[in-house]
XYZ file of C-alpha atoms in Angstrom:
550
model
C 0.000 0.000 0.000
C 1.116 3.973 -0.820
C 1.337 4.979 2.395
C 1.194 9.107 2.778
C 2.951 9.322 6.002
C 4.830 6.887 8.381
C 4.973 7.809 11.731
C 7.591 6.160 13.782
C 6.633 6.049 17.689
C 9.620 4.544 19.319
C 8.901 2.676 22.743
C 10.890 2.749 26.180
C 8.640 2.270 29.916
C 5.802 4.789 28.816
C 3.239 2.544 30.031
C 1.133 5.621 31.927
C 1.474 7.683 28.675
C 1.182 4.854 25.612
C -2.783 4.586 24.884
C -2.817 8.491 24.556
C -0.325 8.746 22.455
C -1.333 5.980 20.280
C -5.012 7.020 20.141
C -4.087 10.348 19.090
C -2.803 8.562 15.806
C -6.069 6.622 15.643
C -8.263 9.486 15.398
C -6.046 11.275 12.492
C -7.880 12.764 10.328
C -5.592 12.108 7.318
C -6.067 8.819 5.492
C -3.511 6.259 4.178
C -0.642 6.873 6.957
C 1.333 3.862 8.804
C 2.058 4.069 12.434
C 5.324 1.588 13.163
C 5.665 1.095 17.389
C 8.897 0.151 18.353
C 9.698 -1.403 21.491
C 13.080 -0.808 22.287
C 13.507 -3.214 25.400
C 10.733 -1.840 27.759
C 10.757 -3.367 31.191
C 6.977 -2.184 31.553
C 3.923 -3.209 29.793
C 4.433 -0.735 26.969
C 4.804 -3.844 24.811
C 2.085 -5.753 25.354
C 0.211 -2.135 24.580
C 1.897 -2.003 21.335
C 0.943 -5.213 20.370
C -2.769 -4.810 21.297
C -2.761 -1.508 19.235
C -1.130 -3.681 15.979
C -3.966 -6.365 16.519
C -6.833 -3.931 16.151
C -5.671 -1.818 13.471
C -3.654 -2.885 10.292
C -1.902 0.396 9.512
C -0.162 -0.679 13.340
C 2.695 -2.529 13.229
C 4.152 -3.491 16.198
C 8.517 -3.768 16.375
C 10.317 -5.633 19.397
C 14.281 -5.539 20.070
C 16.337 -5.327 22.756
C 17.271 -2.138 24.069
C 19.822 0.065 22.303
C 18.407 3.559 22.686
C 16.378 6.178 21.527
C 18.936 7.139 18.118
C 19.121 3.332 16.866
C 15.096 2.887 17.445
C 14.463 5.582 15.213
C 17.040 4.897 12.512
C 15.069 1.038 13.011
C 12.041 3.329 11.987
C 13.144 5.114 8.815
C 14.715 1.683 7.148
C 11.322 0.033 7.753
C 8.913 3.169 6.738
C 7.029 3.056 3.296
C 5.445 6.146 3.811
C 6.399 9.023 1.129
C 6.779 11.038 4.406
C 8.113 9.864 8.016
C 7.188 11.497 11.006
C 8.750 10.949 14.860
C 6.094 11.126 17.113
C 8.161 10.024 20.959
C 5.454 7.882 23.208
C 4.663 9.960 26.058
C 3.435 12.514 23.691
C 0.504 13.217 21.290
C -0.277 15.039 18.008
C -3.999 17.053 17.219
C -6.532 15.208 15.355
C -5.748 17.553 12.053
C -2.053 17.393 12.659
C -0.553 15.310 10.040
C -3.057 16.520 7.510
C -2.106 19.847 7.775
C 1.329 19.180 7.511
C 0.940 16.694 4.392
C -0.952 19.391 2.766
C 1.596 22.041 3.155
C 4.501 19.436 2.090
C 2.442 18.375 -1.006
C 1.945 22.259 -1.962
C 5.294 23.298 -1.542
C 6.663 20.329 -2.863
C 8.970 20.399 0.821
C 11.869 18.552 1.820
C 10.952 19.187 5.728
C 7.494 20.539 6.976
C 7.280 22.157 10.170
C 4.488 23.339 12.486
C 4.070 24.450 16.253
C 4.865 22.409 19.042
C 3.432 22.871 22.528
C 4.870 22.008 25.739
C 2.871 20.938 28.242
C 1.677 19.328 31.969
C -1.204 19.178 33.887
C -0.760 22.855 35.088
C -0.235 24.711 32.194
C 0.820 24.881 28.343
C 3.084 27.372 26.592
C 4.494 27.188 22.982
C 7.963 25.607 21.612
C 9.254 29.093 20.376
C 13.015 28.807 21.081
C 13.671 31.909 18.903
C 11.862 34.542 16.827
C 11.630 34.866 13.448
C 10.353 31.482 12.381
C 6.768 31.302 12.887
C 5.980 35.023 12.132
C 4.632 34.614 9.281
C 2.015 32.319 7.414
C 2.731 29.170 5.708
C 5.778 29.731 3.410
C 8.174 28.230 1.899
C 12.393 29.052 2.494
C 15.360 27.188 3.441
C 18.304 28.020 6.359
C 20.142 30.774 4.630
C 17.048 32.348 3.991
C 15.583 32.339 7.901
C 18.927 30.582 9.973
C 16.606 31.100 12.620
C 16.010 27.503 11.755
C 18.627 26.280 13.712
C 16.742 26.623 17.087
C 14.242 24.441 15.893
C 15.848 21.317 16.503
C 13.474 18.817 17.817
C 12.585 16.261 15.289
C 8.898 15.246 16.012
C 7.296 18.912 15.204
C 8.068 17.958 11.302
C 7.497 15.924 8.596
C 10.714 14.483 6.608
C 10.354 13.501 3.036
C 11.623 10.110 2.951
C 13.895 10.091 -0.851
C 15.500 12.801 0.859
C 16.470 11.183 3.879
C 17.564 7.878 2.164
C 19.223 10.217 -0.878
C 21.390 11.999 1.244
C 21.852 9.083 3.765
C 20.235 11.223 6.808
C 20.524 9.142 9.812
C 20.537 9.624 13.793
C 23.901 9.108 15.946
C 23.192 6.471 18.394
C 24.199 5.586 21.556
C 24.374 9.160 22.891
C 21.939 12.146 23.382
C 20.749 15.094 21.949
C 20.920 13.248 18.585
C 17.940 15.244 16.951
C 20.324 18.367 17.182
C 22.458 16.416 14.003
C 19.773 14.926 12.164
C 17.773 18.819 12.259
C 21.257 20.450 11.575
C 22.189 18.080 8.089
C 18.765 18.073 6.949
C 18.280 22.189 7.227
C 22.217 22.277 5.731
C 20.957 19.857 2.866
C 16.812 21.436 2.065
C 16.532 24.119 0.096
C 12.570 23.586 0.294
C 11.681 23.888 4.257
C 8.032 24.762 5.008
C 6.732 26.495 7.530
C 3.114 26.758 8.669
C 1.808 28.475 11.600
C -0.434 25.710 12.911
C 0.132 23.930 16.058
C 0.875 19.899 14.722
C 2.868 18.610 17.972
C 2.045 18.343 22.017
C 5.291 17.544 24.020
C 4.971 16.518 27.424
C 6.598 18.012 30.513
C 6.657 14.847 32.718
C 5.745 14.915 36.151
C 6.878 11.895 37.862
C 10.406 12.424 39.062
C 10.845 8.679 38.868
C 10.255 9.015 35.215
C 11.461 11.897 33.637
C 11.763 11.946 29.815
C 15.722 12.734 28.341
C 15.386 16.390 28.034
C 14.305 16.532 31.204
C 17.419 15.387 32.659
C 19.848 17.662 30.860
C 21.657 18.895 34.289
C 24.248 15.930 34.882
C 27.255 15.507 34.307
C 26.684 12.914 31.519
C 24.407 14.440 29.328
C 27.024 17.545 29.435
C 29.689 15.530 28.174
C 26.862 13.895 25.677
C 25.690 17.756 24.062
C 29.323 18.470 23.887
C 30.197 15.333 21.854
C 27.387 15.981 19.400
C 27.981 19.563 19.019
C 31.593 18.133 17.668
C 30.018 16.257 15.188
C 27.585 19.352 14.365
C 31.017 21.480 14.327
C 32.437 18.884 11.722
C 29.327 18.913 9.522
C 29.300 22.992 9.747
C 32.622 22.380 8.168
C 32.288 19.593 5.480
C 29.016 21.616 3.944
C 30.243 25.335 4.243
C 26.963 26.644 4.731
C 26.572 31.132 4.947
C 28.589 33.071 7.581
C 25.276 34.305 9.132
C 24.222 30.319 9.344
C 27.716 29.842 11.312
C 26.930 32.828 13.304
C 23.639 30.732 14.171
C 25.121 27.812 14.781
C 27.499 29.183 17.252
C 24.642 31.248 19.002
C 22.368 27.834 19.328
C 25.526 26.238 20.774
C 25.940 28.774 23.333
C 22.158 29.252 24.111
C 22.035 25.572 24.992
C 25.491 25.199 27.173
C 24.102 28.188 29.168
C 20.510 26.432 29.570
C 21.758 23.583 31.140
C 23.850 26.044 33.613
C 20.893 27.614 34.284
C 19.193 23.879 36.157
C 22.218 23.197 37.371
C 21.542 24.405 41.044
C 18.457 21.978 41.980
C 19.472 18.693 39.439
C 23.283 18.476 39.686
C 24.692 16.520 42.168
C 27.102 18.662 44.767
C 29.865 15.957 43.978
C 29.482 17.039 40.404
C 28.806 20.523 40.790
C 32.630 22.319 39.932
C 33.388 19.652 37.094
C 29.944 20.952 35.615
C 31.195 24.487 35.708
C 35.120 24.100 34.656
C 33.390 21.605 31.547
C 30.803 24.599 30.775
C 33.267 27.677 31.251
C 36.080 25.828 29.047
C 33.321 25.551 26.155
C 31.995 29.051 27.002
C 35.299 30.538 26.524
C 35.397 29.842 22.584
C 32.273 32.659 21.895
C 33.417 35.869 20.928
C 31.646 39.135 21.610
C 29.722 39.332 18.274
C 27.741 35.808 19.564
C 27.542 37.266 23.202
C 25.697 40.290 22.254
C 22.828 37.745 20.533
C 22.041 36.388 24.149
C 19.256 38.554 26.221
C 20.565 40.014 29.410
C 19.403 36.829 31.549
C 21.732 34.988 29.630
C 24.819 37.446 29.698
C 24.433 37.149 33.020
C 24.369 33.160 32.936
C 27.469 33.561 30.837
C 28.966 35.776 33.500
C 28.245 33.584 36.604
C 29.829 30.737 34.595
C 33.201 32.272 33.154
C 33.431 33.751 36.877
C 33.491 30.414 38.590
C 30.305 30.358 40.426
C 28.813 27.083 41.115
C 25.388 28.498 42.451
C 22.177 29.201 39.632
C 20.612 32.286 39.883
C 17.574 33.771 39.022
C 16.306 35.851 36.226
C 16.812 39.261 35.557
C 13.424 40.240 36.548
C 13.983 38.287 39.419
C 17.025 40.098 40.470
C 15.441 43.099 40.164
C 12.895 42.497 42.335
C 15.216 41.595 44.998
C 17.593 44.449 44.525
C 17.112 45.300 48.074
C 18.746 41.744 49.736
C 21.924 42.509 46.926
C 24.924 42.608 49.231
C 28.626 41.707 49.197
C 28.202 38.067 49.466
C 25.784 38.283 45.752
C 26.970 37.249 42.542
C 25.980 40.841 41.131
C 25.583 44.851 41.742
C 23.616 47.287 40.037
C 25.573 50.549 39.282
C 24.394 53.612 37.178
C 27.928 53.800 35.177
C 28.552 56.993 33.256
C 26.558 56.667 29.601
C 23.394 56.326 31.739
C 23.025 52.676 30.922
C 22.296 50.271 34.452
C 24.323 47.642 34.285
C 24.766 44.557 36.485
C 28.597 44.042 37.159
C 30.618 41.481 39.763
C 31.992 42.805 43.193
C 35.039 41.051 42.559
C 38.070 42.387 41.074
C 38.445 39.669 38.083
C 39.262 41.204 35.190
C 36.357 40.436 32.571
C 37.352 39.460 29.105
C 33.963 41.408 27.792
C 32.859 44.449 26.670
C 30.755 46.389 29.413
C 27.816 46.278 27.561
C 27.157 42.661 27.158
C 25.723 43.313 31.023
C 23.579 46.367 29.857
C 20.188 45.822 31.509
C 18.638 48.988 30.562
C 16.163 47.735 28.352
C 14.855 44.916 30.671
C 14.138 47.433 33.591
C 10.461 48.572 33.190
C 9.644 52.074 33.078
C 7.358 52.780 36.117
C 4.190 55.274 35.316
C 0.646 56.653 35.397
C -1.769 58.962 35.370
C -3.079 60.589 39.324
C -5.242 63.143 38.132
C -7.249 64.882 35.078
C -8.939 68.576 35.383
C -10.649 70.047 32.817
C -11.276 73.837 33.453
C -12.794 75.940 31.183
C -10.778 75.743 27.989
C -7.569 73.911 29.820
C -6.953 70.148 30.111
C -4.596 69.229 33.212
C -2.768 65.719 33.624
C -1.142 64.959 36.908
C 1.225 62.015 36.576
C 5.005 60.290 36.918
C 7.442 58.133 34.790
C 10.458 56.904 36.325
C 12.673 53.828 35.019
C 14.115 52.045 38.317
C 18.271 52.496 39.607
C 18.089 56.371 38.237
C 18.736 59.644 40.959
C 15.649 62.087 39.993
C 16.821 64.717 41.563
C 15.392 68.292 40.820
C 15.924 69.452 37.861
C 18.319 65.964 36.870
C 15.398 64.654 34.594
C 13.353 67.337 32.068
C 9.820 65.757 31.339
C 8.325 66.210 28.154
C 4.850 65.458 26.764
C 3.737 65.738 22.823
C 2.235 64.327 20.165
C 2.619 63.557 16.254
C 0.746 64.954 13.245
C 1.785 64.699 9.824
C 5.289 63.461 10.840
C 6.003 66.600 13.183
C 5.924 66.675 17.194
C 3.957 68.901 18.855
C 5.412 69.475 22.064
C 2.527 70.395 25.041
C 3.489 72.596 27.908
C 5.024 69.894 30.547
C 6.095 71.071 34.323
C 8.304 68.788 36.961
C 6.476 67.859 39.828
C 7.584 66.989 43.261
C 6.198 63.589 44.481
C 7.087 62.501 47.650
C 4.499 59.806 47.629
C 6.688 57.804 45.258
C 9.945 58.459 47.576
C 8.131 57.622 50.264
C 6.962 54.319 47.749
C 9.984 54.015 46.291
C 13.081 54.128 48.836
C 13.471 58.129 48.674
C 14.796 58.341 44.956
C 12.018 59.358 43.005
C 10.765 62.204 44.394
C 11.096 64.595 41.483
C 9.798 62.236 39.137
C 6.251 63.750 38.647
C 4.763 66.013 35.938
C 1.703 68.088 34.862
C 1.215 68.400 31.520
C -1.500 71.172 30.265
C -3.564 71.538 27.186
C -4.901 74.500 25.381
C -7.918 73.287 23.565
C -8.448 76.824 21.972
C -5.011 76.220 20.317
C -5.547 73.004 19.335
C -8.665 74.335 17.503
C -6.822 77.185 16.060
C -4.134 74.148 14.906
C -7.229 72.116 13.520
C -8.568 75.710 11.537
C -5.595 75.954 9.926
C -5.180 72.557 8.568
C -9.064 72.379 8.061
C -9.147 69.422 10.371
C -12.676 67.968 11.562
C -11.180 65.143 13.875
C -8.225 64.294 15.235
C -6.977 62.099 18.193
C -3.896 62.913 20.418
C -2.002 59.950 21.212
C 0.177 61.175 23.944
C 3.714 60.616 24.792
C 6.008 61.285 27.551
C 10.177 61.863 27.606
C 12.217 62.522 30.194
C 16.184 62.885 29.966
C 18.936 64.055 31.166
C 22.379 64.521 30.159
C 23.060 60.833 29.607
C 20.025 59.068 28.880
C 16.588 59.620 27.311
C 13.474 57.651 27.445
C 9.820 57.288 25.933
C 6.588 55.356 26.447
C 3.257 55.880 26.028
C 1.107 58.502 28.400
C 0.394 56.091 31.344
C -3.096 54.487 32.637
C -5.015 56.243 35.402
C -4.824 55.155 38.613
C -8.349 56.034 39.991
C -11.918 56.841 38.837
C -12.317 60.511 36.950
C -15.442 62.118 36.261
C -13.718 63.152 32.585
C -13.127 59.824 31.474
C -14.986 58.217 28.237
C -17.415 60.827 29.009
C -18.163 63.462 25.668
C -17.877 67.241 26.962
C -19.220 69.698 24.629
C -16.746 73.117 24.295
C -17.995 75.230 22.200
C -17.879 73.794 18.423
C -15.702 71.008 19.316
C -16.112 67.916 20.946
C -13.669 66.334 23.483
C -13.210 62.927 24.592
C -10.545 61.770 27.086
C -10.332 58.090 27.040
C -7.977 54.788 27.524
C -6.993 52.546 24.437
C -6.880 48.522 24.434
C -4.021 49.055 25.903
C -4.883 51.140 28.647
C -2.856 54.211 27.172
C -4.403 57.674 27.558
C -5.607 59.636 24.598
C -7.553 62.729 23.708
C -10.049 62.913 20.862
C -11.455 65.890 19.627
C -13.951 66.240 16.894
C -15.930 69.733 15.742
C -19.301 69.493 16.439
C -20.368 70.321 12.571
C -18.366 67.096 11.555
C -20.452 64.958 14.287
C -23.459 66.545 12.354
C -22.383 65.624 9.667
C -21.841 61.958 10.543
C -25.379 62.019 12.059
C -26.731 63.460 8.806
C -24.539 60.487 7.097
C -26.005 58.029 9.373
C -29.775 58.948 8.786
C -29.235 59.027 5.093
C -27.714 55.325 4.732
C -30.348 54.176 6.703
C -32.964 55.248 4.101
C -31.246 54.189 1.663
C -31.006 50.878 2.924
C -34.782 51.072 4.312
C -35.736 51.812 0.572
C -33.762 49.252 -1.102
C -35.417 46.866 0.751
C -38.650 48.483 0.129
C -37.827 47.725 -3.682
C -36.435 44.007 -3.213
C -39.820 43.598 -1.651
C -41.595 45.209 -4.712
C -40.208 43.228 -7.295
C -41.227 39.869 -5.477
């Protein structure tokens, strides 16, 4: 039989996950696909589950050998597969109901050497998406290949694709066995080798976080000392591949930037899953790797990893937590911590080491700036007469505001110029009193002159127009913007129309909770209204006529 798809489920002790898993390739909606179960030595009753599976249905076939791991079970899978497409689907998982089909039909479109969709991790708490880096989902289905998008790279799990079988036997794509990590080569040669990978934006693949610590799938386990020594061996053989083929300089740059990612995520469980004995071999294996990036990779990672990177190069045999994390805890940061904050001299806040190593990086690679939130709102709105008052703050954490050290500014865009609105500092010693005595000239008031906004709206014979507001403060060294806050407390002025003379004016939040001002001239309203009452007619009378003619 022409089988469309093959999908090979290899088998190890996943007796409390099997049926699932199987019965999510049961009730596939695409026709004509094979499903080979291969029992690689399980100690459980995963093989008698196999075999029941292979006696009901007769696109099951059911595969027993002794154990030899998870790379030789699969490579078991492809010789065996008569499918014009093989899929890996590992037993403790499941795929959706339309999963394969919409994969098949994207591969048969594009023609595709490798088809791949969204993958979603998962447990019984919670779900989140298999995004490892942006810039390969962000678009609709498309066709494209690794120099193209070498964002590729990242995605190196095996079971979120389909693999058109002549190209795996034509260009003898296999997995590396006895060792770990060994979908990182198979992913690596077949991107290096495609030039028609297809993308789709449809979720095709549910991976399971397991929860029994007695039973804890391989990449759960990527913390000892072992599997270490494993991901170093097969980024060797990656490093040779990256060699033989000559692929792009930006698909090197990748390559080296996936590497690193992945040495620094297994720092990063270290503290909870690595056994003490094991603990300073871990690090002096993981800083002698780290030491080959150069700055150009460095400056790819996000500041949690820089400061991963950091920890690691420095010695340190304790994880930490995240940046956000850090910052939240700024206050319990004392000699004995891994890390400071200073306020250096460009105006950038940086986290740097008490200790007096010398660091073989550039100071920027611990730039935190952007990470730190920028603090704001709105207190107060008054609207007197012809004069619009906003009472507020903006303050980005780690900064002095001092009097007169920040200058706060408040405009708006039309027609690609700024329109700066008279802004005043305010004193606040609410937020020092909030915020540990540093913020306390970190308020403004900004006012608005509706008369000259309709003199500006004259000019330009403007009916309607909507000031979305923003706010800058700087100093000498640093500037930044954001959107005008959200308000902190219930104002009578709020989404509530107020009639001033000929115009209209509307103070209200956005979706995203983002204060704006709309103002409109009370003959254009009329004019809508007018516009309103005369589509109605027309549609009253049309129907009038369709009535007619029947």
């Amino acid at each position: 039989m022409n089988y469309k798809i093959s999908v090979i489920v290899p088998v190890y002790n996943v007796e409390n996950y099997l049926e699932a898993c199987l019965d999510s390739l049961v009730l596939q909606t695409l026709e004509d696909i094979e499903v080979i179960m291969i029992n690689d030595g399980s100690t459980d009753q995963s093989g008698e589950i196999i075999d029941k599976y292979a006696s009901r249905f007769s696109n099951f076939i059911s595969v027993h050998k002794e154990n030899k791991g998870l790379g030789h079970t699969r490579n078991c899978g492809i010789k065996l597969a008569r499918g014009e497409y093989i899929a890996f689907l590992d037993s403790d998982d499941y795929v959706p109901s339309e999963g394969y089909k919409k994969l098949y039909e994207a591969a048969k479109y594009y023609d595709a050497d490798i088809v791949l969709g969204k993958a979603v991790k998962f447990n019984s708490m919670e779900s989140y998406e298999y995004d490892p880096i942006k810039g390969v989902y962000e678009c609709t289905d498309y066709l494209t290949n690794i120099d193209i998008v070498p964002q590729l790279i990242h995605n190196g799990i095996v079971a979120n694709k389909l693999h058109k079988r002549e190209f795996v036997l034509n260009y003898d794509i296999c997995f590396p066995e006895s060792i770990l990590y060994e979908d990182t080569f198979f992913s690596l040669k077949e991107y290096l080798l495609s030039n028609k990978t297809a993308v789709i934006p449809d979720t095709c693949y549910y991976w399971r976080i397991r929860e029994d610590k007695n039973n804890l799938s391989i990449s759960q386990t990527n913390s000892s000392l072992i599997n270490l020594n494993d991901r170093l061996k097969i980024n060797k053989m990656c490093d040779e591949l990256i060699k033989e083929l000559n692929p792009t300089e930006i698909v090197k740059k990748h390559w080296d930037f996936f590497k690193c990612r992945n040495l620094l995520a297994s720092y990063s469980l270290m503290a909870n899953k690595v056994p003490l004995f094991e603990r300073q071999s871990f690090v002096n294996l993981l800083k002698t790797e780290l030491k080959q990036f150069n700055d150009n990779i460095l400056s790819m990672l996000d500041d949690e990893l820089k400061l991963r990177f950091h920890a690691v190069i420095n010695g340190y045999t304790e994880s930490f937590s995240d940046v956000k994390e850090l910052l939240k805890k700024k206050n319990e940061i004392n000699t004995t911590s891994l890390l400071t904050y200073v306020n250096v001299n460009n105006g950038n806040i940086q986290l740097l080491p008490y200790d007096s190593k010398p660091l073989e990086l550039t100071n920027q690679l611990f730039d935190v700036t952007e990470s730190v939130p920028i603090i704001k709102g709105i207190d107060n709105i008054e609207f007197d007469c012809s004069i619009i008052s906003i009472y507020g703050y903006a303050f980005k954490e780690f900064f002095e505001y001092l009097q007169d050290e920040f200058k706060y500014e408040v405009y708006f865009h039309h027609n690609g110029k700024e329109y700066e609105l008279y802004t005043e500092n305010m004193e606040r010693r609410d937020l020092s009193y909030i915020y540990d005595g540093k913020y306390c000239f970190a308020g403004f008031k900004v006012t608005i002159n509706i008369l000259e906004i309709l003199e500006h709206f004259n000019r330009n014979s403007i009916d309607k127009f909507e000031l979305v507001l923003f706010i800058r403060f700087s100093n000498k060294k640093v500037s930044f913007e954001t959107r005008m806050g959200r308000l902190n407390q219930l104002n009578k002025f709020i989404n509530k129309p107020i009639k001033f003379k000929n115009m209209v004016v509307t103070i209200f939040e956005n979706k995203n909770n983002n204060l704006n001002i709309r103002i409109e001239k009370a003959n254009y309203i009329t004019k809508l209204k007018v516009a309103r009452k005369f589509l109605i007619r027309m549609k009253k009378n049309i129907y009038r006529l369709g009535r007619s003619e029947k």
